[in-house]
Amino acid sequence: AVLRLEAGEDRLFRLQAPVWDGCYVHFTTGYDSKLSATSRGKSTGPDERISVPWPSGQLGILAYLWNPAAKTHTLVTQPAGSLTGATASGAIQFEGQPFGMSAIGKRGFGDSFDANSGNILFEMVIYDRVISAQDLKTLMESLSGRYFVPAK
């Protein structure tokens, strides 16, 4: 995704099964200037969270690789105009039905859009598989070239 994030306790994106089973993946921005990805792959928990720095108001690119088969998830960021960013990886658990519902820009599926978070999503690309490291690099370079002035 290409986006700008403001610090705060705000959910940016949520993915879950069509019938609520307590499992989900979501992204949040915190007051600590971090972007977190949280995976709950079992209805009884635990939440498995990884975080990377994201200064409030920063433009950049976010990539998230969620791999239930390998039981891992990885969060990669690249600030606008930079050739490097931050990466965090961790273990996850997963059982139950496949995910199929997403909510973008609000805390829950039934919540309104009345509270303006200041987060702006410019583009989001979602794959139905875990992409390779080379495909991820190519995608991030393509998005960066479309939206940002190249780093020098």
mmCIF file of C-alpha atoms in Angstrom:
data_model
loop_
_atom_site.group_PDB
_atom_site.id
_atom_site.type_symbol
_atom_site.label_atom_id
_atom_site.label_comp_id
_atom_site.label_asym_id
_atom_site.label_seq_id
_atom_site.Cartn_x
_atom_site.Cartn_y
_atom_site.Cartn_z
ATOM 1 C CA ALA A 1 0.000 0.000 0.000
ATOM 2 C CA VAL A 2 1.046 3.602 -0.575
ATOM 3 C CA LEU A 3 -0.168 5.796 2.287
ATOM 4 C CA ARG A 4 0.303 8.591 4.789
ATOM 5 C CA LEU A 5 -0.238 7.744 8.441
ATOM 6 C CA GLU A 6 -0.992 9.939 11.418
ATOM 7 C CA ALA A 7 -0.099 8.753 14.914
ATOM 8 C CA GLY A 8 -3.015 7.620 17.052
ATOM 9 C CA GLU A 9 -4.929 4.566 18.120
ATOM 10 C CA ASP A 10 -6.448 3.908 14.725
ATOM 11 C CA ARG A 11 -7.077 0.769 12.707
ATOM 12 C CA LEU A 12 -6.028 1.150 9.105
ATOM 13 C CA PHE A 13 -7.038 -2.209 7.640
ATOM 14 C CA ARG A 14 -8.708 -5.385 8.916
ATOM 15 C CA LEU A 15 -9.059 -8.810 7.310
ATOM 16 C CA GLN A 16 -11.169 -11.630 8.741
ATOM 17 C CA ALA A 17 -13.325 -14.623 7.805
ATOM 18 C CA PRO A 18 -16.833 -13.949 6.399
ATOM 19 C CA VAL A 19 -18.311 -15.476 9.554
ATOM 20 C CA TRP A 20 -16.737 -14.060 12.732
ATOM 21 C CA ASP A 21 -14.589 -16.721 14.407
ATOM 22 C CA GLY A 22 -12.311 -14.478 16.470
ATOM 23 C CA CYS A 23 -9.436 -14.630 13.957
ATOM 24 C CA TYR A 24 -8.157 -11.575 12.080
ATOM 25 C CA VAL A 25 -5.234 -9.568 10.787
ATOM 26 C CA HIS A 26 -5.220 -5.816 11.288
ATOM 27 C CA PHE A 27 -2.905 -2.825 11.030
ATOM 28 C CA THR A 28 -2.910 0.001 13.559
ATOM 29 C CA THR A 29 -1.105 3.280 14.069
ATOM 30 C CA GLY A 30 -0.074 4.111 17.609
ATOM 31 C CA TYR A 31 0.738 7.280 19.506
ATOM 32 C CA ASP A 32 4.260 5.842 19.789
ATOM 33 C CA SER A 33 4.864 6.606 16.054
ATOM 34 C CA LYS A 34 4.800 2.919 15.162
ATOM 35 C CA LEU A 35 2.803 0.943 12.654
ATOM 36 C CA SER A 36 1.769 -2.473 13.956
ATOM 37 C CA ALA A 37 0.456 -5.576 12.236
ATOM 38 C CA THR A 38 -1.472 -7.916 14.508
ATOM 39 C CA SER A 39 -2.410 -11.457 13.577
ATOM 40 C CA ARG A 40 -4.788 -13.556 15.659
ATOM 41 C CA GLY A 41 -4.880 -16.941 13.974
ATOM 42 C CA LYS A 42 -6.704 -18.807 16.720
ATOM 43 C CA SER A 43 -9.986 -17.686 18.232
ATOM 44 C CA THR A 44 -8.549 -17.990 21.744
ATOM 45 C CA GLY A 45 -5.555 -15.800 20.913
ATOM 46 C CA PRO A 46 -2.837 -14.795 21.397
ATOM 47 C CA ASP A 47 -2.366 -11.648 19.350
ATOM 48 C CA GLU A 48 0.938 -11.884 17.513
ATOM 49 C CA ARG A 49 2.156 -8.352 16.837
ATOM 50 C CA ILE A 50 5.060 -6.888 14.923
ATOM 51 C CA SER A 51 5.808 -3.153 14.710
ATOM 52 C CA VAL A 52 7.989 -0.760 12.726
ATOM 53 C CA PRO A 53 8.649 2.980 13.161
ATOM 54 C CA TRP A 54 6.424 5.314 11.146
ATOM 55 C CA PRO A 55 6.686 8.995 12.121
ATOM 56 C CA SER A 56 3.339 10.783 12.186
ATOM 57 C CA GLY A 57 2.435 12.330 8.849
ATOM 58 C CA GLN A 58 5.068 10.373 6.920
ATOM 59 C CA LEU A 59 4.344 9.280 3.359
ATOM 60 C CA GLY A 60 5.564 5.853 2.370
ATOM 61 C CA ILE A 61 4.982 2.314 1.230
ATOM 62 C CA LEU A 62 3.868 -0.563 3.443
ATOM 63 C CA ALA A 63 4.117 -4.237 2.532
ATOM 64 C CA TYR A 64 2.748 -7.044 4.665
ATOM 65 C CA LEU A 65 3.406 -10.712 3.971
ATOM 66 C CA TRP A 66 1.051 -13.026 5.866
ATOM 67 C CA ASN A 67 1.961 -16.677 5.441
ATOM 68 C CA PRO A 68 -0.161 -19.132 7.452
ATOM 69 C CA ALA A 69 1.529 -22.149 5.805
ATOM 70 C CA ALA A 70 4.999 -21.064 7.005
ATOM 71 C CA LYS A 71 3.458 -19.612 10.210
ATOM 72 C CA THR A 72 5.167 -16.227 9.732
ATOM 73 C CA HIS A 73 4.270 -12.633 9.045
ATOM 74 C CA THR A 74 6.510 -9.778 7.909
ATOM 75 C CA LEU A 75 5.977 -6.012 7.814
ATOM 76 C CA VAL A 76 8.140 -3.914 5.458
ATOM 77 C CA THR A 77 8.080 -0.118 5.146
ATOM 78 C CA GLN A 78 9.823 2.302 2.837
ATOM 79 C CA PRO A 79 9.489 6.042 3.532
ATOM 80 C CA ALA A 80 8.910 8.355 0.576
ATOM 81 C CA GLY A 81 12.143 9.211 -1.214
ATOM 82 C CA SER A 82 14.169 6.572 0.629
ATOM 83 C CA LEU A 83 15.869 3.461 -0.668
ATOM 84 C CA THR A 84 15.708 1.744 2.714
ATOM 85 C CA GLY A 85 13.081 1.288 5.376
ATOM 86 C CA ALA A 86 12.277 -0.989 8.268
ATOM 87 C CA THR A 87 11.394 -4.680 8.462
ATOM 88 C CA ALA A 88 9.886 -6.729 11.290
ATOM 89 C CA SER A 89 9.067 -10.437 11.225
ATOM 90 C CA GLY A 90 7.477 -12.840 13.652
ATOM 91 C CA ALA A 91 5.790 -16.180 14.132
ATOM 92 C CA ILE A 92 2.015 -16.645 13.815
ATOM 93 C CA GLN A 93 -0.521 -19.384 14.384
ATOM 94 C CA PHE A 94 -3.526 -20.012 12.162
ATOM 95 C CA GLU A 95 -6.517 -22.333 12.183
ATOM 96 C CA GLY A 96 -10.077 -22.009 10.980
ATOM 97 C CA GLN A 97 -11.596 -20.684 7.809
ATOM 98 C CA PRO A 98 -9.868 -18.589 5.149
ATOM 99 C CA PHE A 99 -10.173 -14.824 5.380
ATOM 100 C CA GLY A 100 -12.534 -13.118 2.971
ATOM 101 C CA MET A 101 -13.828 -9.818 4.426
ATOM 102 C CA SER A 102 -11.835 -6.598 4.654
ATOM 103 C CA ALA A 103 -12.509 -3.218 6.220
ATOM 104 C CA ILE A 104 -10.361 -0.262 5.186
ATOM 105 C CA GLY A 105 -10.055 2.952 7.181
ATOM 106 C CA LYS A 106 -12.351 2.192 10.110
ATOM 107 C CA ARG A 107 -12.115 0.257 13.355
ATOM 108 C CA GLY A 108 -14.815 -2.335 12.688
ATOM 109 C CA PHE A 109 -17.193 -3.412 9.964
ATOM 110 C CA GLY A 110 -20.178 -1.659 11.549
ATOM 111 C CA ASP A 111 -18.372 1.598 12.426
ATOM 112 C CA SER A 112 -19.061 4.807 10.552
ATOM 113 C CA PHE A 113 -16.468 6.973 8.831
ATOM 114 C CA ASP A 114 -17.385 10.031 10.962
ATOM 115 C CA ALA A 115 -14.102 10.179 12.879
ATOM 116 C CA ASN A 116 -11.450 11.463 10.486
ATOM 117 C CA SER A 117 -8.168 9.742 11.372
ATOM 118 C CA GLY A 118 -5.850 11.731 9.112
ATOM 119 C CA ASN A 119 -4.640 8.479 7.547
ATOM 120 C CA ILE A 120 -4.721 8.543 3.760
ATOM 121 C CA LEU A 121 -4.514 5.471 1.539
ATOM 122 C CA PHE A 122 -3.407 6.213 -2.018
ATOM 123 C CA GLU A 123 -3.200 2.697 -3.427
ATOM 124 C CA MET A 124 -3.444 -0.856 -2.140
ATOM 125 C CA VAL A 125 -2.418 -4.044 -3.949
ATOM 126 C CA ILE A 126 -3.592 -7.366 -2.512
ATOM 127 C CA TYR A 127 -2.392 -10.761 -3.725
ATOM 128 C CA ASP A 128 -4.082 -14.120 -3.173
ATOM 129 C CA ARG A 129 -0.715 -15.700 -2.398
ATOM 130 C CA VAL A 130 2.546 -14.879 -0.641
ATOM 131 C CA ILE A 131 4.736 -13.138 -3.206
ATOM 132 C CA SER A 132 8.466 -13.755 -3.559
ATOM 133 C CA ALA A 133 11.134 -11.390 -2.233
ATOM 134 C CA GLN A 134 11.980 -10.361 -5.818
ATOM 135 C CA ASP A 135 8.319 -9.660 -6.681
ATOM 136 C CA LEU A 136 7.996 -7.600 -3.482
ATOM 137 C CA LYS A 137 11.102 -5.565 -4.381
ATOM 138 C CA THR A 138 9.784 -4.981 -7.922
ATOM 139 C CA LEU A 139 6.357 -3.945 -6.617
ATOM 140 C CA MET A 140 7.775 -1.521 -4.026
ATOM 141 C CA GLU A 141 10.079 0.039 -6.628
ATOM 142 C CA SER A 142 7.153 0.432 -9.030
ATOM 143 C CA LEU A 143 4.912 2.068 -6.412
ATOM 144 C CA SER A 144 7.736 4.309 -5.227
ATOM 145 C CA GLY A 145 8.461 5.418 -8.785
ATOM 146 C CA ARG A 146 4.800 6.251 -9.391
ATOM 147 C CA TYR A 147 4.303 8.329 -6.242
ATOM 148 C CA PHE A 148 7.611 9.682 -4.970
ATOM 149 C CA VAL A 149 10.674 11.584 -6.148
ATOM 150 C CA PRO A 150 13.568 9.107 -6.399
ATOM 151 C CA ALA A 151 16.115 9.106 -3.577
ATOM 152 C CA LYS A 152 19.556 10.475 -4.384
#
